[in-house]
Amino acid sequence: MLSPHPGSPGPRRKRPSREKDWQRRSREERDESAATRAAPRGAKEEAIAPPDLSRLPRGTVLMLMKGVCQVRSDEGRTLRCVIRRTLLPPDPGTDPPAVVGDSVRFTEDAPGDGAIEGVEPRKSRLFRVHPQDEGKPLPRLQVLAANVDQVAIVASLREPDLRPGLVDRYLVGAAVSEIPSLLVLNKADLAPDPGPEEAAWRALGIPILRTSALEGTGIAELRAQLAGRRTVLGGHSGVGKSSLMAALDPDLEVIVSDVNPITGKGRHTTSSAHLLRLAGGMEVVDTPGIREFALAGLDADDVGLYFPDIAALAPGCHFTPCTHLHEPQCAVRGAVESGQVARFRFESYEKIRKSLE
């Protein structure tokens, strides 16, 4: 066999091909993905573990504005915070997880702007049926305020006229929420003499203050009742909640409106619940005027338990249980006819019970 000519080229060797950049990146991404799938579950969860909330600054929600919260930090700064998507409920119609009065943990992305990362457990909450779900078989709850110490139910004696049915609904709602209540009868200058409704509530031991923001009547007593507490001011439009706050703290900037002279109903001064800090250690949650308070958290058969004047007479009824609506020999209806139980109280009980059946 002849050997190749010394001057002729020998057999060519195949050079190793260079890996292009895009090929290398693709291979690395595949390797990383495979490693992630093969990694223990705990290792994967560590990569997306939420922040340690106990190390984050804490604040209080002052106001809600379409998914954005105004938060006051414990140091006294005010921030605009969004709610993290992970905290939002799957149903877009459900109330946000953070409400006025909530204690929250937040991160600050930029000076004055941040995000709520967590909500601390609530010690109390005032709630009702969501206005859009009234009459539905499975209504949602609307939390009006959280971590409150008491509910001050503000009602006007005149202009607009007293609505005892709404007051009774507030009293029941506060009791269901396990929050103490206080009744503030405002515009006492227009009705100096107590009416039968006031007498009936006083007989039940309900704390009552008669006030006049115009003349200053009862303002000192109201200030003493609110000092050192967080209080929800509830009531329908035009009863004078904003005027009372201005009287309690003259340096507070609030908007006051008059009653509509045509309808006799109040105009909305407050458009959304807002937690305000007043002088003298008072914290007040000013709520929008509520013309209806649909109760939640109780059954029709339990309504009588939240009317102490009716509950005290129920054992004397001939039938057990007794709805006090149609049964013969009913001790409650007999007491209404004799005047022992105020008729407006029985009418409030009847309306609430029927609304829950």
Coordinates of N, CA and C in Angstrom, one line a residue, residues 80-170:
R80 N -50.0 56.3 51.2 CA -51.0 55.7 50.2 C -50.6 54.3 49.9
C81 N -51.4 53.3 50.3 CA -51.0 51.9 50.1 C -52.0 51.2 49.3
V82 N -51.5 50.4 48.3 CA -52.3 49.4 47.6 C -52.4 48.1 48.4
I83 N -53.3 47.3 48.1 CA -53.5 46.0 48.8 C -52.8 44.9 47.9
R84 N -51.9 44.2 48.4 CA -51.2 43.1 47.6 C -52.3 42.2 47.0
R85 N -52.0 41.8 45.8 CA -52.9 41.0 45.0 C -53.2 39.6 45.8
T86 N -52.2 39.2 46.5 CA -52.3 37.9 47.2 C -53.3 38.0 48.3
L87 N -53.6 39.2 48.8 CA -54.6 39.4 49.9 C -56.0 39.5 49.3
L88 N -56.2 39.8 48.1 CA -57.5 40.1 47.5 C -58.3 38.8 47.4
P89 N -59.6 38.8 47.7 CA -60.4 37.6 47.5 C -60.6 37.3 46.0
P90 N -60.9 36.0 45.7 CA -61.2 35.7 44.3 C -62.4 36.4 43.7
D91 N -63.4 36.7 44.5 CA -64.6 37.3 44.0 C -64.4 38.8 44.0
P92 N -64.4 39.5 42.9 CA -64.1 40.9 42.8 C -65.2 41.7 43.5
G93 N -66.4 41.2 43.7 CA -67.4 41.9 44.4 C -67.3 41.9 45.9
T94 N -66.4 41.1 46.5 CA -66.3 41.0 47.9 C -65.5 42.2 48.5
D95 N -65.9 42.5 49.7 CA -65.2 43.6 50.3 C -63.7 43.3 50.4
P96 N -62.8 44.4 50.3 CA -61.4 44.2 50.4 C -61.0 43.7 51.8
P97 N -59.9 43.0 51.9 CA -59.5 42.4 53.2 C -59.2 43.4 54.3
A98 N -58.8 44.6 53.9 CA -58.5 45.7 54.8 C -59.6 46.7 54.8
V99 N -60.1 47.0 56.0 CA -61.2 48.0 56.2 C -60.7 49.1 57.1
V100 N -61.5 50.1 57.2 CA -61.1 51.3 58.1 C -61.0 50.7 59.6
G101 N -59.9 51.1 60.2 CA -59.6 50.7 61.6 C -58.7 49.5 61.7
D102 N -58.5 48.8 60.5 CA -57.6 47.6 60.6 C -56.2 48.0 60.9
S103 N -55.5 47.1 61.7 CA -54.1 47.2 61.9 C -53.4 46.4 60.9
V104 N -52.5 47.0 60.1 CA -51.9 46.3 58.9 C -50.4 46.4 59.0
R105 N -49.7 45.5 58.3 CA -48.3 45.6 58.1 C -48.1 46.0 56.6
F106 N -47.1 46.9 56.4 CA -46.9 47.4 55.0 C -45.4 47.5 54.7
T107 N -45.2 47.6 53.4 CA -43.8 47.9 52.9 C -44.0 49.3 52.2
E108 N -42.9 50.0 52.1 CA -42.9 51.3 51.5 C -42.0 51.3 50.2
D109 N -42.6 51.4 49.1 CA -41.9 51.3 47.8 C -41.2 52.6 47.5
A110 N -41.9 53.7 47.8 CA -41.3 55.0 47.6 C -41.8 55.9 48.7
P111 N -41.2 57.0 49.0 CA -41.7 57.9 50.0 C -43.2 58.2 49.9
G112 N -44.0 57.8 50.9 CA -45.4 58.1 50.9 C -46.2 57.1 50.1
D113 N -45.6 56.1 49.5 CA -46.4 55.1 48.7 C -45.9 53.7 49.1
G114 N -46.8 52.8 49.4 CA -46.5 51.5 49.8 C -47.5 50.5 49.5
A115 N -47.4 49.3 50.1 CA -48.4 48.2 49.9 C -48.6 47.5 51.2
I116 N -49.9 47.1 51.4 CA -50.3 46.4 52.6 C -49.9 44.9 52.3
E117 N -49.1 44.4 53.2 CA -48.7 43.0 53.0 C -49.5 42.0 53.9
G118 N -50.1 42.5 55.0 CA -50.8 41.6 55.9 C -51.7 42.4 56.8
V119 N -52.8 41.8 57.3 CA -53.8 42.4 58.1 C -53.8 41.6 59.5
E120 N -53.6 42.3 60.6 CA -53.6 41.7 61.9 C -55.0 41.3 62.3
P121 N -55.2 40.3 63.1 CA -56.5 39.9 63.6 C -57.3 41.0 64.2
R122 N -58.6 41.0 64.0 CA -59.4 42.1 64.5 C -60.0 41.7 65.8
K123 N -60.0 42.7 66.7 CA -60.6 42.5 68.1 C -62.1 42.7 68.0
S124 N -62.6 43.5 67.1 CA -64.0 43.7 66.9 C -64.3 44.2 65.5
R125 N -65.5 44.1 65.1 CA -65.9 44.6 63.8 C -67.4 44.9 63.8
L126 N -67.8 46.0 63.2 CA -69.2 46.3 63.0 C -69.6 46.0 61.6
F127 N -70.6 45.1 61.4 CA -70.9 44.7 60.0 C -72.4 44.7 59.8
R128 N -72.7 44.6 58.5 CA -74.1 44.5 58.1 C -74.1 43.7 56.8
V129 N -75.3 43.5 56.3 CA -75.5 42.9 55.0 C -75.0 43.9 53.9
H130 N -74.2 43.4 52.9 CA -73.8 44.3 51.9 C -75.0 44.9 51.2
P131 N -75.1 46.2 50.9 CA -76.3 46.9 50.3 C -76.7 46.2 49.0
Q132 N -75.7 45.7 48.2 CA -76.1 45.1 47.0 C -76.7 43.7 47.1
D133 N -76.6 43.1 48.3 CA -77.1 41.8 48.5 C -78.3 41.7 49.4
E134 N -78.9 42.8 49.7 CA -80.1 42.7 50.5 C -81.2 41.9 49.9
G135 N -81.8 40.9 50.6 CA -82.8 40.1 50.1 C -82.3 38.8 49.4
K136 N -81.0 38.7 49.2 CA -80.4 37.5 48.6 C -80.3 36.4 49.6
P137 N -80.4 35.1 49.2 CA -80.3 34.0 50.1 C -79.0 33.8 50.8
L138 N -77.9 34.2 50.2 CA -76.6 34.1 50.8 C -75.9 35.4 50.6
P139 N -76.2 36.4 51.4 CA -75.7 37.8 51.2 C -74.2 37.8 51.7
R140 N -73.5 38.8 51.1 CA -72.1 39.0 51.7 C -72.2 40.0 52.8
L141 N -71.2 40.0 53.6 CA -71.1 40.9 54.7 C -70.3 42.2 54.3
Q142 N -70.7 43.3 54.9 CA -69.9 44.5 54.7 C -69.4 45.0 56.1
V143 N -68.1 45.0 56.2 CA -67.6 45.4 57.5 C -67.4 47.0 57.4
L144 N -68.1 47.7 58.3 CA -68.1 49.1 58.3 C -66.8 49.7 58.9
A145 N -66.4 49.0 60.0 CA -65.2 49.4 60.7 C -64.7 48.3 61.6
A146 N -63.4 48.3 61.8 CA -62.8 47.2 62.6 C -62.1 47.8 63.9
N147 N -61.9 47.0 64.9 CA -61.1 47.4 66.1 C -61.7 48.6 66.8
V148 N -63.0 48.6 66.9 CA -63.7 49.8 67.5 C -64.1 49.4 69.0
D149 N -64.2 50.4 69.8 CA -64.6 50.2 71.2 C -66.1 50.4 71.5
Q150 N -66.7 51.2 70.7 CA -68.1 51.4 70.9 C -68.8 52.0 69.6
V151 N -70.1 51.9 69.6 CA -70.8 52.5 68.5 C -71.7 53.6 69.1
A152 N -71.6 54.8 68.6 CA -72.4 56.0 69.0 C -73.5 56.1 67.9
I153 N -74.7 55.8 68.2 CA -75.8 55.9 67.3 C -76.4 57.3 67.4
V154 N -76.1 58.1 66.3 CA -76.6 59.5 66.3 C -77.9 59.6 65.6
A155 N -78.9 60.1 66.3 CA -80.2 60.3 65.8 C -80.7 61.8 66.1
S156 N -81.4 62.4 65.1 CA -81.9 63.7 65.3 C -83.3 63.7 65.8
L157 N -83.6 64.6 66.8 CA -85.0 64.6 67.3 C -85.9 65.4 66.4
R158 N -85.3 66.3 65.6 CA -86.1 67.0 64.6 C -85.2 67.3 63.4
E159 N -85.8 67.5 62.2 CA -85.1 68.0 61.0 C -83.8 67.2 60.7
P160 N -83.9 66.0 60.3 CA -85.1 65.1 60.0 C -85.6 64.5 61.3
D161 N -86.9 64.1 61.2 CA -87.5 63.5 62.4 C -86.8 62.2 62.8
L162 N -87.0 61.9 64.1 CA -86.5 60.7 64.7 C -87.0 59.4 64.0
R163 N -86.1 58.5 63.7 CA -86.4 57.2 63.1 C -86.1 56.1 64.1
P164 N -87.1 55.8 65.0 CA -86.8 54.8 66.0 C -86.5 53.4 65.4
G165 N -87.1 53.1 64.3 CA -86.8 51.7 63.7 C -85.4 51.6 63.3
L166 N -84.7 52.6 62.8 CA -83.3 52.6 62.4 C -82.5 52.5 63.6
V167 N -82.8 53.3 64.7 CA -82.1 53.2 65.9 C -82.1 51.8 66.5
D168 N -83.3 51.1 66.5 CA -83.3 49.8 67.0 C -82.5 48.8 66.2
R169 N -82.4 49.0 64.9 CA -81.6 48.2 64.0 C -80.1 48.4 64.4
Y170 N -79.7 49.6 64.6 CA -78.3 49.8 65.0 C -78.0 49.2 66.4

